[in-house]
Coordinates of C-alpha atoms and ligand atoms in Angstrom, one line a residue:
X465 CA 20.5 8.6 16.7
X466 CA 20.2 12.0 14.3
X467 CA 17.9 12.1 12.0
X468 CA 18.3 14.0 8.9
X469 CA 14.9 13.9 7.6
X470 CA 12.3 16.6 7.3
X471 CA 9.2 14.8 6.2
X472 CA 6.3 16.9 4.6
X473 CA 3.2 15.9 5.8
X474 CA 0.4 18.2 4.5
X475 CA -1.4 17.4 1.9
X476 CA -4.2 19.5 -0.2
X477 CA -7.2 17.4 -1.2
X478 CA -10.2 15.7 -1.5
X479 CA -11.4 11.9 -2.2
X480 CA -12.8 11.7 -5.1
X481 CA -11.7 15.0 -6.7
X482 CA -8.9 15.4 -9.0
X483 CA -6.8 17.6 -8.3
X484 CA -4.9 19.7 -11.5
X485 CA -1.2 19.7 -10.1
X486 CA 0.9 20.9 -12.9
X487 CA -1.1 21.6 -17.0
X488 CA -2.0 18.5 -18.0
X489 CA -1.1 16.6 -14.5
X490 CA -4.3 15.3 -12.1
X491 CA -3.9 13.2 -9.4
X492 CA -7.1 12.0 -7.5
X493 CA -6.5 10.4 -4.2
X494 CA -7.7 7.2 -3.4
X495 CA -9.3 6.7 -0.4
X496 CA -7.3 3.7 1.7
X497 CA -5.5 5.7 4.4
X498 CA -3.1 4.3 7.4
X499 CA 0.1 3.9 8.4
X500 CA 2.1 2.4 5.1
X501 CA -0.3 4.4 2.9
X502 CA -0.7 8.1 4.1
X503 CA -3.5 9.7 2.5
X504 CA -4.4 7.0 0.4
X505 CA -2.6 5.7 -3.3
X506 CA -2.1 8.4 -5.4
X507 CA -3.6 7.7 -9.1
X508 CA -2.0 10.2 -11.7
X509 CA -4.2 11.4 -14.8
X510 CA -1.4 13.1 -17.5
X511 CA -2.4 14.5 -21.0
X512 CA -5.4 16.9 -22.4
X513 CA -7.0 15.2 -24.9
X514 CA -5.8 11.5 -24.4
X515 CA -4.7 10.6 -20.9
X516 CA -2.4 7.7 -19.6
X517 CA -3.5 7.0 -16.2
X518 CA -0.2 6.7 -14.1
X519 CA -1.4 3.6 -11.2
X520 CA -5.3 2.8 -10.6
X521 CA -5.6 2.0 -7.0
X522 CA -6.6 -0.2 -4.9
X523 CA -9.7 -2.1 -5.3
X524 CA -12.2 1.2 -4.6
X525 CA -15.3 1.2 -7.5
X526 CA -15.7 5.1 -5.9
X527 CA -12.0 5.9 -6.5
X528 CA -12.7 4.2 -9.7
X529 CA -15.3 6.2 -11.3
X530 CA -13.3 9.1 -10.0
X531 CA -10.9 8.2 -12.4
X532 CA -13.7 8.2 -15.9
X533 CA -15.1 10.8 -14.4
X534 CA -12.0 13.2 -14.2
X535 CA -10.9 11.8 -17.9
X536 CA -14.6 13.8 -18.7
X537 CA -15.2 11.9 -21.9
X538 CA -11.8 12.3 -22.7
X539 CA -10.5 8.7 -23.7
X540 CA -7.7 7.1 -21.4
X541 CA -5.5 4.9 -23.7
X542 CA -3.0 4.4 -21.3
X543 CA -2.1 2.8 -18.2
X544 CA 1.1 3.3 -16.3
X545 CA 2.7 1.1 -13.2
X546 CA 5.0 1.8 -11.2
X547 CA 4.9 -1.4 -9.8
X548 CA 2.4 -4.2 -8.4
X549 CA 1.8 -3.5 -4.9
X550 CA -1.6 -4.1 -3.7
X551 CA -2.3 -0.9 -3.0
X552 CA -1.6 0.5 -6.4
X553 CA -2.8 -2.5 -9.1
X554 CA -6.2 -3.9 -7.5
X555 CA -7.8 -1.8 -9.4
X556 CA -6.4 -2.4 -12.3
X557 CA -8.9 -4.9 -13.6
X558 CA -12.1 -2.6 -13.1
X559 CA -10.8 0.5 -14.7
X560 CA -9.8 -1.7 -18.0
X561 CA -12.9 -3.1 -18.5
X562 CA -14.3 1.0 -17.8
X563 CA -11.3 2.0 -20.5
X564 CA -10.5 -0.8 -22.7
X565 CA -6.6 1.1 -21.8
X566 CA -3.0 -0.3 -22.8
X567 CA -1.3 -1.4 -19.8
X568 CA 2.4 -0.3 -19.5
X569 CA 4.9 -1.4 -17.1
X570 CA 7.8 -3.9 -15.9
X571 CA 5.4 -7.0 -16.3
X572 CA 7.1 -10.8 -14.3
X573 CA 10.3 -10.4 -13.0
X574 CA 12.7 -13.6 -10.7
X575 CA 13.2 -13.0 -6.8
X576 CA 17.1 -12.1 -6.3
X577 CA 17.1 -12.3 -2.2
X578 CA 18.4 -14.1 -0.5
X579 CA 16.8 -13.7 2.6
X580 CA 14.9 -16.9 4.4
X581 CA 11.6 -15.6 5.5
X582 CA 8.7 -14.2 3.2
X583 CA 7.3 -11.1 4.2
X584 CA 5.9 -7.2 4.0
X585 CA 5.5 -3.9 5.7
X586 CA 2.8 -6.0 8.1
X587 CA -0.9 -5.7 8.0
X588 CA -1.0 -4.3 4.3
X589 CA -1.3 -7.5 1.8
X590 CA 1.0 -5.8 -0.4
X591 CA 3.1 -8.2 -1.6
X592 CA 3.5 -8.0 -5.8
X593 CA 2.5 -9.7 -8.9
X594 CA 5.9 -11.0 -10.4
X595 CA 3.6 -12.2 -12.8
X596 CA 2.0 -9.5 -14.0
X597 CA 2.1 -9.3 -18.4
X598 CA 1.7 -5.8 -18.8
X599 CA 1.0 -5.1 -23.1
X600 CA 3.8 -3.3 -23.1
X601 CA 6.6 -4.0 -21.2
X602 CA 9.1 -1.4 -20.3
X603 CA 12.7 -1.0 -19.8
X604 CA 15.1 1.6 -18.4
X605 CA 14.6 4.2 -20.7
X606 CA 11.4 3.0 -22.2
X607 CA 9.7 5.9 -23.7
X608 CA 5.7 5.6 -24.0
X609 CA 3.2 7.9 -25.2
X610 CA 0.1 9.4 -25.7
X611 CA -1.5 12.4 -28.2
X612 CA 0.0 15.3 -26.1
X613 CA 2.4 13.0 -23.5
X614 CA 5.1 11.3 -23.6
X615 CA 7.1 9.7 -20.4
X616 CA 10.2 7.4 -20.2
X617 CA 11.2 4.8 -17.5
X618 CA 13.5 4.6 -14.9
X619 CA 13.9 1.9 -13.7
X620 CA 14.5 2.2 -9.9
X621 CA 14.5 -1.8 -8.4
X622 CA 14.4 -1.7 -4.1
X623 CA 10.8 -0.7 -2.8
X624 CA 10.0 -3.6 -5.4
X625 CA 12.4 -5.5 -8.4
X626 CA 9.6 -4.8 -10.8
X627 CA 9.6 -1.1 -9.8
X628 CA 9.9 2.2 -11.7
X629 CA 9.6 5.9 -12.0
X630 CA 8.2 8.0 -15.4
X631 CA 9.7 11.4 -16.2
X632 CA 7.5 13.2 -17.8
X633 CA 8.1 14.5 -21.6
X634 CA 9.0 18.6 -20.3
X635 CA 6.5 20.1 -22.2
X636 CA 6.9 23.6 -19.8
X637 CA 9.6 24.1 -17.2
X638 CA 9.3 21.8 -14.8
X639 CA 10.7 18.5 -15.1
X640 CA 8.3 16.3 -13.8
X641 CA 9.3 12.7 -11.9
X642 CA 6.6 10.5 -11.0
X643 CA 8.5 8.1 -8.5
X644 CA 6.0 6.1 -6.8
X645 CA 6.6 4.8 -3.7
X646 CA 11.1 4.9 -4.4
X647 CA 11.3 8.2 -3.1
X648 CA 8.4 10.2 -1.0
X649 CA 8.4 13.0 1.1
X650 CA 6.0 11.7 3.6
X651 CA 8.3 9.0 5.3
X652 CA 10.9 6.9 4.4
X653 CA 10.1 4.1 2.0
X654 CA 9.7 0.4 3.3
X655 CA 12.2 -1.9 2.0
X656 CA 10.8 -5.7 2.9
X657 CA 13.0 -8.3 1.7
X658 CA 12.4 -10.6 -0.7
X659 CA 10.8 -8.2 -2.9
X660 CA 12.7 -5.6 -1.1
X661 CA 16.4 -5.4 -2.0
X662 CA 18.6 -2.1 0.0
X663 CA 21.6 -2.8 -2.8
X664 CA 19.0 -1.7 -4.9
X665 CA 16.9 1.1 -3.4
X666 CA 20.3 2.7 -2.9
X667 CA 21.5 2.4 -6.1
X668 CA 18.0 3.4 -7.2
X669 CA 18.1 6.8 -5.3
X670 CA 21.9 7.0 -6.9
X671 CA 20.1 7.0 -10.2
X672 CA 17.5 10.1 -9.3
X673 CA 20.2 12.1 -7.9
X674 CA 22.0 12.1 -10.8
X675 CA 19.3 13.5 -12.7
X676 CA 18.1 17.3 -12.6
X677 CA 14.0 16.7 -12.0
X678 CA 12.2 20.2 -10.8
X679 CA 8.9 18.2 -9.0
X680 CA 7.7 15.3 -7.5
X681 CA 4.5 13.7 -7.8
X682 CA 4.8 10.4 -5.6
X683 CA 2.9 6.7 -4.8
X684 CA 1.7 8.5 -1.8
X685 CA 1.9 12.3 0.2
X686 CA 2.0 15.6 -1.5
X687 CA 4.2 16.8 -4.1
X688 CA 7.8 17.9 -3.3
X689 CA 10.9 19.9 -5.7
X690 CA 14.4 19.2 -6.4
X691 CA 14.0 15.4 -6.3
X692 CA 17.7 14.0 -6.7
X693 CA 18.3 16.1 -2.9
X694 CA 15.4 14.6 -1.3
X695 CA 17.2 11.6 -2.9
X696 CA 20.1 12.4 -1.6
X697 CA 18.8 13.0 2.2
X698 CA 17.5 9.4 1.9
X699 CA 20.6 8.3 0.6
X700 CA 22.4 9.5 3.8
X701 CA 19.4 8.6 6.0
X702 CA 20.3 5.0 5.0
X703 CA 23.1 4.8 5.3
X704 CA 23.2 6.2 8.5
X705 CA 20.5 3.1 9.7
X706 CA 23.6 1.0 8.3
X707 CA 26.1 2.1 10.8
X708 CA 23.6 2.4 13.5
X709 CA 22.4 -1.1 12.5
X710 CA 26.6 -2.3 12.8
X711 CA 27.0 -0.7 15.8
X712 CA 24.2 -2.5 17.7
X713 CA 25.6 -6.1 16.8
X714 CA 29.1 -4.9 17.7
X715 CA 27.6 -4.0 21.2
X716 CA 25.7 -7.4 21.5
X717 CA 22.4 -7.6 19.4
X718 CA 22.2 -10.8 17.8
X719 CA 18.9 -11.0 16.4
X720 CA 16.5 -8.2 14.4
X721 CA 14.3 -7.8 17.4
X722 CA 17.5 -6.7 19.7
X723 CA 18.7 -4.4 16.6
X724 CA 15.2 -2.9 16.3
X725 CA 14.5 -1.6 19.8
X726 CA 17.7 -0.6 20.3
X727 CA 17.4 2.5 17.0
X728 CA 13.8 2.1 16.4
X729 CA 13.0 3.9 19.6
X730 CA 9.0 4.8 20.7
X731 CA 8.6 3.1 17.5
X732 CA 4.4 2.7 16.6
X733 CA 4.2 -0.8 17.3
X734 CA 2.4 -1.0 14.3
X735 CA 5.0 -0.5 12.4
X736 CA 7.4 -2.5 14.2
X737 CA 6.7 -5.7 11.7
X738 CA 8.1 -2.6 8.7
X739 CA 11.0 -1.6 10.8
X740 CA 11.9 -5.1 11.2
X741 CA 11.9 -6.1 7.5
X742 CA 13.8 -2.6 7.1
X743 CA 16.3 -3.7 9.5
X744 CA 16.3 -7.2 7.6
X745 CA 17.2 -5.5 4.4
X746 CA 19.9 -3.8 5.9
X747 CA 22.0 -6.9 7.2
X748 CA 21.2 -8.4 3.5
X749 CA 22.7 -5.5 2.4
X750 CA 26.0 -6.2 5.2
X751 CA 26.0 -9.3 4.3
X752 CA 26.5 -8.9 1.0
X753 CA 29.5 -6.7 1.5
X754 CA 31.2 -9.2 4.2
X755 CA 30.3 -6.9 6.9
X756 CA 28.5 -9.3 9.4
X757 CA 28.3 -13.3 9.1
X758 CA 25.5 -15.5 9.6
X759 CA 25.3 -19.1 10.7
X760 CA 22.6 -20.1 8.2
X761 CA 20.0 -18.4 6.4
X762 CA 19.4 -14.6 6.8
X763 CA 15.9 -14.8 9.3
X764 CA 14.9 -12.3 11.9
X765 CA 16.1 -14.8 14.5
X766 CA 19.0 -15.9 13.1
X767 CA 22.7 -15.4 15.0
X768 CA 24.3 -12.3 14.1
X769 CA 28.0 -11.7 14.9
X770 CA 30.0 -8.7 13.0
X771 CA 33.3 -9.8 10.9
Ligands
ZN1310 ZN1 4.8 0.0 -2.5

């Protein structure tokens, strides 16, 4: 199957050293590289007088110390959370203890997936915290700000139900978006049931396509331009994958491992569990649209049939 996506896998950074990537925006990369996190989780500091942190990152005292050092004595008044995957929030308690900041994010949610089994993308302990209570609960269009910064929350579920993107209040010519793990340039986002839902993910891509942000600073990997166009490329990619999965079922594949073997040829074995969960997310979306049938709950091994 044709692959239309061009991934950007270059990134200039040094662990522990903040890099100013836009006026009033700095990035620190946590030292937790992996096949799922690329070079590591990005933590952003925004503002110039008092600061907000977007995503504290993993449990890593060196990273936490680097965040505080990067603030250079300026108060960190807010910690914004894109989503509660562990590589983004495990460092939150330590950073809270050092800053006394207010937290802001989506907060608690209920699962709505119909997929029978649980499972993250494999080996990363990536699960989300469904009970987290931020000091400031954010919903679509809500704003939060400090002395010289402000962001608007954009609810972008799909990667996780609690996933928010943040649009920075413009201070110059750029319209800056922090899309978290929803749209990254280094690779596609993992959509793994039950937290991940393909229908939500596709709708969230369309939400970004309708915006006019000029640059994006994602949860992993380097910045990229024209986020709306990147979101559209990812939407097209998912539609092609959806078609390929349906075609493989029509051609006789009746369970997830067979589909993965057919459409992810040459895949790094470490990524097979993630690919399997992604296929399951597509299958859930196909089931919702009445394109396939299964005799019982949707699972990796269920007996799939095209309708
Ligand atoms: Zn994530």
